[in-house]
Amino acid sequence: AAGVIQSPRHLIKEKRETATLKCYPIPRHDTVYWYQQGPGQDPQFLISFYEKMQSDKGSIPDRFSAQQFSDYHSELNMSSLELGDSALYFCASSSVGGISGADTQYFGPGTRLTVL
Amino acid sequence: AQSVTQPDIHITVSEGASLELRCNYSYGATPYLFWYVQSPGQGLQLLLKYFSGDTLVQGIKGFEAEFKRSQSSFNLRKPSVHWSDAAEYFCAVGPLTTDSWGKLQFGAGTQVVVTP
């Protein structure tokens, strides 16, 4: 079965640079979620999109932005990178419109971002 | 405040022995409950979920979980552990509020080590 695809899998950037993470949801899934997992931490919700509109926002820094495109893939753009942004970034997708908690989120393998 | 608690940070179990991981939540109503497993450097794989109905839920890889409303718990169990079960296990709940669009809140995780 098709899974959530994330690219790149690994990314190394310098401080103050920008990074773009991409997420391709499971086919026919209409909702995408982004999570950040710091070293030894649990995943923290950043932002979600339903039908290309932002549906919820968590603890996402103003330096980060995201969007969902017409083909439902999503991109997380990170600017002015800081050392503390080094983390594993997960994308998850679901298919029940994100309207209720009954939608099951399926996670991608993550993008490991290292900021030097 | 709403919260998810996994009391055990680290558990060591012998191969073939039984395993139980604890998860407690604090919410105004019964949330939707999930268990995910994360192998080192890997993404989050869904083990099982509880939305409603039968309080004993069967999942993949021989895992099961029991929802106990009176104890606000959703403990994960496996009768006989295999070496491949060594991983980090996350309990998650969602939604947090009626307008949270299904974002998940994770517990801190339990690291499971399997010894020969």
Short mmCIF file of C-alpha atoms in Angstrom, two decimals:
data_model
loop_
_atom_site.label_atom_id
_atom_site.label_comp_id
_atom_site.label_asym_id
_atom_site.label_seq_id
_atom_site.Cartn_x
_atom_site.Cartn_y
_atom_site.Cartn_z
CA ALA A 1 0.00 0.00 0.00
CA ALA A 2 1.17 3.51 -0.76
CA GLY A 3 2.52 5.45 2.18
CA VAL A 4 3.31 9.05 2.96
CA ILE A 5 6.42 10.20 1.12
CA GLN A 6 8.73 12.84 2.48
CA SER A 7 11.70 14.44 0.82
CA PRO A 8 14.47 14.88 1.38
CA ARG A 9 15.10 12.26 4.05
CA HIS A 10 18.14 14.10 5.34
CA LEU A 11 19.06 17.77 5.08
CA ILE A 12 22.03 19.68 6.39
CA LYS A 13 21.92 23.46 6.48
CA GLU A 14 23.90 26.30 7.96
CA LYS A 15 22.46 28.81 10.42
CA ARG A 16 20.37 31.53 8.79
CA GLU A 17 19.82 29.46 5.66
CA THR A 18 16.44 28.35 4.38
CA ALA A 19 15.03 24.85 3.95
CA THR A 20 12.04 23.38 2.18
CA LEU A 21 10.58 20.05 3.22
CA LYS A 22 8.11 18.25 1.01
CA CYS A 23 5.33 15.82 1.85
CA TYR A 24 3.28 13.68 -0.51
CA PRO A 25 0.23 12.25 1.27
CA ILE A 26 -1.33 8.86 0.71
CA PRO A 27 -3.47 8.99 -2.45
CA ARG A 28 -6.98 10.34 -1.80
CA HIS A 29 -6.00 11.73 1.59
CA ASP A 30 -7.09 15.34 1.89
CA THR A 31 -5.51 16.41 5.17
CA VAL A 32 -1.85 16.90 5.95
CA TYR A 33 -0.23 17.46 9.33
CA TRP A 34 3.31 18.54 10.18
CA TYR A 35 5.06 17.57 13.42
CA GLN A 36 8.49 18.36 14.82
CA GLN A 37 10.36 15.86 16.99
CA GLY A 38 13.43 17.14 18.78
CA PRO A 39 16.12 14.76 20.06
CA GLY A 40 14.67 12.53 22.75
CA GLN A 41 11.33 14.34 22.54
CA ASP A 42 7.82 13.40 21.54
CA PRO A 43 6.43 14.80 18.29
CA GLN A 44 4.95 18.29 18.56
CA PHE A 45 2.21 19.46 16.24
CA LEU A 46 3.14 22.36 13.97
CA ILE A 47 0.39 22.93 11.43
CA SER A 48 -2.26 21.15 9.37
CA PHE A 49 -4.09 21.65 6.10
CA TYR A 50 -7.43 20.39 4.87
CA GLU A 51 -8.35 20.81 1.22
CA LYS A 52 -5.48 23.27 0.73
CA MET A 53 -6.59 25.53 3.57
CA GLN A 54 -4.83 25.82 6.88
CA SER A 55 -7.00 23.97 9.39
CA ASP A 56 -5.04 24.27 12.61
CA LYS A 57 -1.85 25.76 13.92
CA GLY A 58 0.34 24.67 16.78
CA SER A 59 3.66 25.84 18.09
CA ILE A 60 5.08 26.79 14.70
CA PRO A 61 7.64 29.61 14.67
CA ASP A 62 6.88 32.67 12.56
CA ARG A 63 10.00 31.82 10.53
CA PHE A 64 8.20 28.74 9.26
CA SER A 65 5.42 28.67 6.72
CA ALA A 66 3.61 25.90 4.95
CA GLN A 67 1.06 25.30 2.28
CA GLN A 68 -0.87 22.52 0.60
CA PHE A 69 -1.05 22.45 -3.16
CA SER A 70 -3.76 21.44 -5.60
CA ASP A 71 -2.36 17.92 -5.82
CA TYR A 72 -2.53 17.77 -1.98
CA HIS A 73 1.19 17.64 -1.46
CA SER A 74 2.49 20.02 1.15
CA GLU A 75 5.67 21.98 1.70
CA LEU A 76 7.12 23.30 4.93
CA ASN A 77 9.35 26.32 4.39
CA MET A 78 11.81 27.23 7.10
CA SER A 79 13.81 30.44 7.01
CA SER A 80 16.56 31.95 9.15
CA LEU A 81 17.37 28.51 10.47
CA GLU A 82 18.61 28.22 14.02
CA LEU A 83 20.53 25.45 15.73
CA GLY A 84 17.40 24.61 17.70
CA ASP A 85 15.55 23.77 14.51
CA SER A 86 17.58 20.59 14.21
CA ALA A 87 14.96 17.86 14.52
CA LEU A 88 13.04 15.14 12.76
CA TYR A 89 10.11 16.60 10.86
CA PHE A 90 7.18 14.32 10.24
CA CYS A 91 4.34 14.68 7.86
CA ALA A 92 1.15 12.72 8.38
CA SER A 93 -1.95 12.43 6.25
CA SER A 94 -5.55 11.40 6.79
CA SER A 95 -8.69 11.04 4.72
CA VAL A 96 -11.67 12.14 6.78
CA GLY A 97 -11.27 15.82 6.17
CA GLY A 98 -9.69 16.48 9.54
CA ILE A 99 -13.10 17.43 10.83
CA SER A 100 -13.18 14.95 13.63
CA GLY A 101 -10.71 13.01 15.65
CA ALA A 102 -11.90 9.86 13.96
CA ASP A 103 -9.40 10.28 11.18
CA THR A 104 -6.34 8.13 11.56
CA GLN A 105 -3.07 9.83 10.79
CA TYR A 106 -0.48 7.90 8.85
CA PHE A 107 3.04 9.15 9.22
CA GLY A 108 5.85 9.45 6.73
CA PRO A 109 9.43 8.41 7.50
CA GLY A 110 10.40 11.95 8.41
CA THR A 111 13.02 14.42 7.27
CA ARG A 112 16.01 14.77 9.54
CA LEU A 113 17.15 18.38 9.49
CA THR A 114 20.54 19.25 10.90
CA VAL A 115 21.45 22.91 11.30
CA LEU A 116 25.16 23.61 11.73
CA ALA B 1 -5.04 21.04 31.47
CA GLN B 2 -5.31 18.26 28.95
CA SER B 3 -2.43 15.80 29.07
CA VAL B 4 -1.11 12.42 28.05
CA THR B 5 1.14 10.58 30.46
CA GLN B 6 3.34 7.59 29.86
CA PRO B 7 4.73 6.90 33.34
CA ASP B 8 7.50 4.57 32.22
CA ILE B 9 10.33 6.22 30.32
CA HIS B 10 12.24 2.98 29.86
CA ILE B 11 11.30 -0.69 30.15
CA THR B 12 13.54 -3.72 29.79
CA VAL B 13 11.91 -7.04 29.06
CA SER B 14 13.22 -10.51 28.23
CA GLU B 15 12.40 -12.01 24.88
CA GLY B 16 9.32 -14.17 25.23
CA ALA B 17 8.06 -12.35 28.29
CA SER B 18 4.91 -10.27 28.38
CA LEU B 19 4.94 -6.51 28.00
CA GLU B 20 2.59 -3.83 29.24
CA LEU B 21 3.02 -0.14 28.53
CA ARG B 22 0.95 2.36 30.44
CA CYS B 23 -0.84 5.41 29.12
CA ASN B 24 -3.08 7.77 31.05
CA TYR B 25 -4.90 10.79 29.74
CA SER B 26 -6.59 13.76 31.26
CA TYR B 27 -9.42 15.21 29.21
CA GLY B 28 -12.94 16.52 29.65
CA ALA B 29 -14.35 13.75 27.49
CA THR B 30 -13.12 10.51 26.02
CA PRO B 31 -10.62 11.36 23.31
CA TYR B 32 -9.64 9.17 20.44
CA LEU B 33 -6.63 7.06 21.43
CA PHE B 34 -3.71 5.69 19.46
CA TRP B 35 -0.51 3.78 19.95
CA TYR B 36 2.40 4.35 17.57
CA VAL B 37 5.78 2.65 17.46
CA GLN B 38 9.01 4.24 16.32
CA SER B 39 12.13 2.24 15.53
CA PRO B 40 15.46 4.08 15.66
CA GLY B 41 15.69 6.66 12.90
CA GLN B 42 12.34 5.61 11.53
CA GLY B 43 8.89 7.10 11.23
CA LEU B 44 5.86 6.44 13.37
CA GLN B 45 3.91 3.30 12.63
CA LEU B 46 0.34 2.95 13.84
CA LEU B 47 -0.13 -0.10 16.06
CA LEU B 48 -3.78 0.33 16.96
CA LYS B 49 -6.50 2.85 17.69
CA TYR B 50 -9.62 3.26 19.79
CA PHE B 51 -12.55 5.40 18.71
CA SER B 52 -15.54 3.73 20.39
CA GLY B 53 -17.16 0.37 20.98
CA ASP B 54 -15.29 -2.68 22.23
CA THR B 55 -12.79 -1.50 24.81
CA LEU B 56 -10.26 -4.22 23.92
CA VAL B 57 -8.59 -3.32 20.66
CA GLN B 58 -6.42 -5.61 18.57
CA GLY B 59 -3.57 -4.19 16.56
CA ILE B 60 -0.72 -5.26 14.36
CA LYS B 61 2.31 -7.29 15.41
CA GLY B 62 0.34 -9.10 18.13
CA PHE B 63 -0.35 -5.98 20.21
CA GLU B 64 -3.60 -5.19 21.96
CA ALA B 65 -4.77 -2.31 24.14
CA GLU B 66 -7.58 -1.90 26.61
CA PHE B 67 -9.46 1.31 27.16
CA LYS B 68 -10.60 1.80 30.74
CA ARG B 69 -12.77 4.88 31.12
CA SER B 70 -12.85 4.70 34.92
CA GLN B 71 -9.06 4.84 35.03
CA SER B 72 -8.56 7.16 32.03
CA SER B 73 -6.10 4.62 30.72
CA PHE B 74 -5.25 2.97 27.42
CA ASN B 75 -2.53 0.43 28.20
CA LEU B 76 -0.73 -1.49 25.49
CA ARG B 77 0.04 -5.19 25.92
CA LYS B 78 1.79 -8.00 24.13
CA PRO B 79 1.80 -11.56 25.53
CA SER B 80 5.22 -12.57 24.19
CA VAL B 81 7.81 -10.04 23.14
CA HIS B 82 10.14 -10.57 20.18
CA TRP B 83 13.55 -8.96 19.79
CA SER B 84 12.15 -6.91 16.91
CA ASP B 85 9.77 -5.19 19.34
CA ALA B 86 12.62 -3.11 20.72
CA ALA B 87 11.60 0.45 19.87
CA GLU B 88 10.01 3.55 21.31
CA TYR B 89 6.29 3.49 21.84
CA PHE B 90 4.10 6.58 21.86
CA CYS B 91 0.57 6.91 23.14
CA ALA B 92 -1.36 9.70 21.42
CA VAL B 93 -4.76 11.30 21.80
CA GLY B 94 -6.91 13.43 19.54
CA PRO B 95 -8.71 15.68 19.06
CA LEU B 96 -7.80 18.11 21.76
CA THR B 97 -10.73 20.46 21.26
CA THR B 98 -13.71 20.57 18.96
CA ASP B 99 -11.87 22.90 16.60
CA SER B 100 -8.50 21.19 16.72
CA TRP B 101 -9.00 19.40 13.42
CA GLY B 102 -7.67 16.11 14.68
CA LYS B 103 -4.13 17.10 15.68
CA LEU B 104 -2.53 14.55 17.94
CA GLN B 105 -0.98 15.10 21.33
CA PHE B 106 1.69 12.56 22.15
CA GLY B 107 2.94 11.19 25.42
CA ALA B 108 6.65 11.37 26.17
CA GLY B 109 7.20 7.84 24.92
CA THR B 110 8.41 4.58 26.47
CA GLN B 111 11.67 3.08 25.28
CA VAL B 112 11.48 -0.73 25.22
CA VAL B 113 14.65 -2.79 25.36
CA VAL B 114 14.43 -6.52 24.71
CA THR B 115 17.10 -8.77 26.20
CA PRO B 116 17.90 -12.31 25.05
#
